[in-house]
XYZ file of C-alpha atoms in Angstrom:
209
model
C 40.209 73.507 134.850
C 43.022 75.958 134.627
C 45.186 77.146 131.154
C 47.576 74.684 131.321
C 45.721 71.452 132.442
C 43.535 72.651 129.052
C 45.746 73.238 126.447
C 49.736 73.048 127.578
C 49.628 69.790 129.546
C 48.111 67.573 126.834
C 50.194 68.933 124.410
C 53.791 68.901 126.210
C 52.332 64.674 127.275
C 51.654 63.800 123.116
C 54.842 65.451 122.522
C 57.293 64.271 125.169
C 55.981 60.810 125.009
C 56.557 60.450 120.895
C 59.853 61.770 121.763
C 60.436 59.261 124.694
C 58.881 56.410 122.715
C 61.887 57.486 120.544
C 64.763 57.573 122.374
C 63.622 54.899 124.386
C 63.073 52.461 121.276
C 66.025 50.486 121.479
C 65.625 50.136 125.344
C 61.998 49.012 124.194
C 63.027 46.347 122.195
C 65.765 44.769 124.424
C 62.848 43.999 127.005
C 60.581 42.907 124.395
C 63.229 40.192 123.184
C 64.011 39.211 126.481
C 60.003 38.718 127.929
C 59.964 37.177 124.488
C 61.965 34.670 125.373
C 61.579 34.501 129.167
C 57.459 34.584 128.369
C 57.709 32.276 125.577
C 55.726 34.862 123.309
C 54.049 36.922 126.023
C 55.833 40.647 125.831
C 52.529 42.769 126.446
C 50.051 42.881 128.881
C 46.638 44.784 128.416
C 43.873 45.168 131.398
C 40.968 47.486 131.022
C 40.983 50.743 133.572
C 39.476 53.676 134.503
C 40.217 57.329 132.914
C 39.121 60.351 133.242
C 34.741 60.710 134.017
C 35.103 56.748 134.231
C 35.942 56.210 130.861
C 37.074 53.079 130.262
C 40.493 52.208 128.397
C 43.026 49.803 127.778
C 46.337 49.949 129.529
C 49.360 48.853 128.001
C 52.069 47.744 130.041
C 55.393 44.920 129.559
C 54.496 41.508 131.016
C 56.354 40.449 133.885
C 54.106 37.796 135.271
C 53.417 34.294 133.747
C 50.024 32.460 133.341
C 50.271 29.835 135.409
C 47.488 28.220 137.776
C 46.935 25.405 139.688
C 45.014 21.816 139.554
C 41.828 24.182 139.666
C 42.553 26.709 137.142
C 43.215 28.996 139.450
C 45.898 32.245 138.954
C 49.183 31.086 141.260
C 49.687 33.780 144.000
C 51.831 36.664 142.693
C 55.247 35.962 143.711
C 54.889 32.160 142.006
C 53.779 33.450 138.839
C 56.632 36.983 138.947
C 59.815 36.055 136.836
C 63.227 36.681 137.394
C 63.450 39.085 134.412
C 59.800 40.474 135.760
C 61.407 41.484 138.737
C 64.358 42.822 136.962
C 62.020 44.963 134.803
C 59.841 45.815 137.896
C 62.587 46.478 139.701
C 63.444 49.633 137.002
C 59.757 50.846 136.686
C 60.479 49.650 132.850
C 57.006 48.026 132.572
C 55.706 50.930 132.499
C 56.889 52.020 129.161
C 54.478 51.149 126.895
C 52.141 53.680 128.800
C 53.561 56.184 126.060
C 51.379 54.593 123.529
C 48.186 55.679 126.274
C 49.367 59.335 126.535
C 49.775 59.018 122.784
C 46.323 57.868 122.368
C 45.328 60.716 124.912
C 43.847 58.197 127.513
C 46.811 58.762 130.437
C 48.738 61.854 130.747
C 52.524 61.654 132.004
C 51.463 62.713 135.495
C 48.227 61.945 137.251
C 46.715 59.548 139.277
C 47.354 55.659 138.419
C 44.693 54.779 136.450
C 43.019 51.328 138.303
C 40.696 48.288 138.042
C 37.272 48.900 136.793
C 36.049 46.807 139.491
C 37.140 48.976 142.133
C 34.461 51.191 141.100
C 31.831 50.892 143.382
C 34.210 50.935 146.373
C 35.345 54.574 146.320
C 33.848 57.010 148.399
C 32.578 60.006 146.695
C 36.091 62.236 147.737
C 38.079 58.826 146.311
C 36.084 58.939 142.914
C 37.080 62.631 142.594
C 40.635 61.195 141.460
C 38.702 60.465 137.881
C 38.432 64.000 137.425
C 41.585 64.377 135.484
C 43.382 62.078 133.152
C 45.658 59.186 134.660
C 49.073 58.939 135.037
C 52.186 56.865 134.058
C 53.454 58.335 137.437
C 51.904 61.030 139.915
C 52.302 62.630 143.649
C 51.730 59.162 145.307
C 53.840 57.338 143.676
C 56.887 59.926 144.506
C 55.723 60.236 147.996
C 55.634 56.401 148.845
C 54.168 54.611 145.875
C 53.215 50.504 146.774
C 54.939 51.489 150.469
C 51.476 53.673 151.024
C 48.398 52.422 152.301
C 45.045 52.904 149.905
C 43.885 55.512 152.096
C 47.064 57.551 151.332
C 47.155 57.438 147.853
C 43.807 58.424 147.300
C 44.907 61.489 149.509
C 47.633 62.423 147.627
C 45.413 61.880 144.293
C 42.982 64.076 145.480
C 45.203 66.572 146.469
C 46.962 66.537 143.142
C 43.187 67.404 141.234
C 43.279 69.893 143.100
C 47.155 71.412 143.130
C 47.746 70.664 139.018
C 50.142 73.203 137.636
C 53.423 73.416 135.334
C 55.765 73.568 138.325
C 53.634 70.853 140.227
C 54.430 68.894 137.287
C 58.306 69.504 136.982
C 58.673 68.697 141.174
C 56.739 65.021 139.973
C 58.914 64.008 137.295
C 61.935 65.216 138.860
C 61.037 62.785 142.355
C 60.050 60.196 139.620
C 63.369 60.065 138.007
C 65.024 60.327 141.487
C 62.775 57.167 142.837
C 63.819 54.914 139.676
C 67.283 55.402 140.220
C 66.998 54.875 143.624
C 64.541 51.937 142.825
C 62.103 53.286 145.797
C 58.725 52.295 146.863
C 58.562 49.209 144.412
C 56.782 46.700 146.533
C 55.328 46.296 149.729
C 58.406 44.455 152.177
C 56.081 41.235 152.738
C 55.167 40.838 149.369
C 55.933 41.183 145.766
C 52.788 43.095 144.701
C 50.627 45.351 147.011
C 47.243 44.243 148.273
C 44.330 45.345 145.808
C 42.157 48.046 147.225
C 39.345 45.472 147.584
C 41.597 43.198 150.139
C 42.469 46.562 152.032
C 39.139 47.381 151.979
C 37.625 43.772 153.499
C 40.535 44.138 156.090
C 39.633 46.945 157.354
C 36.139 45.924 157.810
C 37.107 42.672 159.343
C 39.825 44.658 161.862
């Protein structure tokens, strides 16, 4: 672990994201009244992941799906359940924003790796797991070099190679490509479907193909 993953990188995340969670308050609450409405209630959505050594936190994020299921109490598929103002919110990587309070908490850093399902855990091979070295991201080198376009394969490439490459101008390149893909609205979804398949699906495919 190198100077500035140590001491200046948790420092400038605390501090940029109390600053963010600032500036961005009013922008905060505007989506919160509007899922509050649109959700009837449900703004926030919280799903246990893994950190850094496998620790296992809560991730905050804005809702932008609904409840429903079928006759069986199933979960509808995705794009049933995805609301208009979901896909609005999606659509400018604003769900993310209550990922501040994470960095805040110091379980997610601004820039790292997405931090995943716990049950995805005994599916990575031991170069995959290595991504758990460092803390997890809000955003991070796959998601500016493809994001939900790239395969599961690729992103655990790129999150590997960013363990290994972390560094104050690394850093600076990421959010700079991060603000450039939300303008741009890049990457958001897979073209066939709303959400991309879970590393488990991509996994069983490629054993079936």
């Amino acid at each position: 672990m190198n100077y500035y993953e140590r001491f200046f990188k948790p420092f400038f995340d605390v501090i940029v994201s109390l600053f963010g969670m600032v500036i961005f308050m009013p922008l905060f609450l505007l989506v919160a009244f509007c899922l509050l409405i649109s959700n009837k209630g449900n703004v926030f959505f919280t799903q246990e992941r893994v950190g850094k050594n496998e620790r296992i936190f809560k991730v905050f994020k804005f809702k932008t799906m609904t409840d429903e299921t079928d006759h069986h109490n199933n979960l509808l598929s995705d794009e049933k359940r995805l609301t208009w103002i979901g896909k609005v919110i999606r659509s400018l990587s604003l769900d993310e924003l209550p990922q501040l309070l994470n960095v805040v908490m110091l379980d997610m850093s601004l820039i790292g790796p997405r931090p995943l399902l716990v049950e995805y855990l005994p599916y990575y091979s031991a170069e995959q797991k290595r991504r758990h070295k460092i803390k997890p991201g809000i955003t991070g080198w796959a998601q500016v070099n493809g994001r939900n376009l790239l395969n599961w394969d690729k992103r655990f490439e790129f999150d590997t190679w960013y363990v290994d490459h972390v560094s104050f101008l690394v850093d600076q390149k990421i959010l700079f490509l991060t603000i450039r893909k939300v303008f741009l609205r890049e990457g958001i979804s897979p073209h066939d479907r709303v959400t991309m398949p879970t590393f488990i699906e991509y996994k069983k495919s490629k054993s079936n193909g």
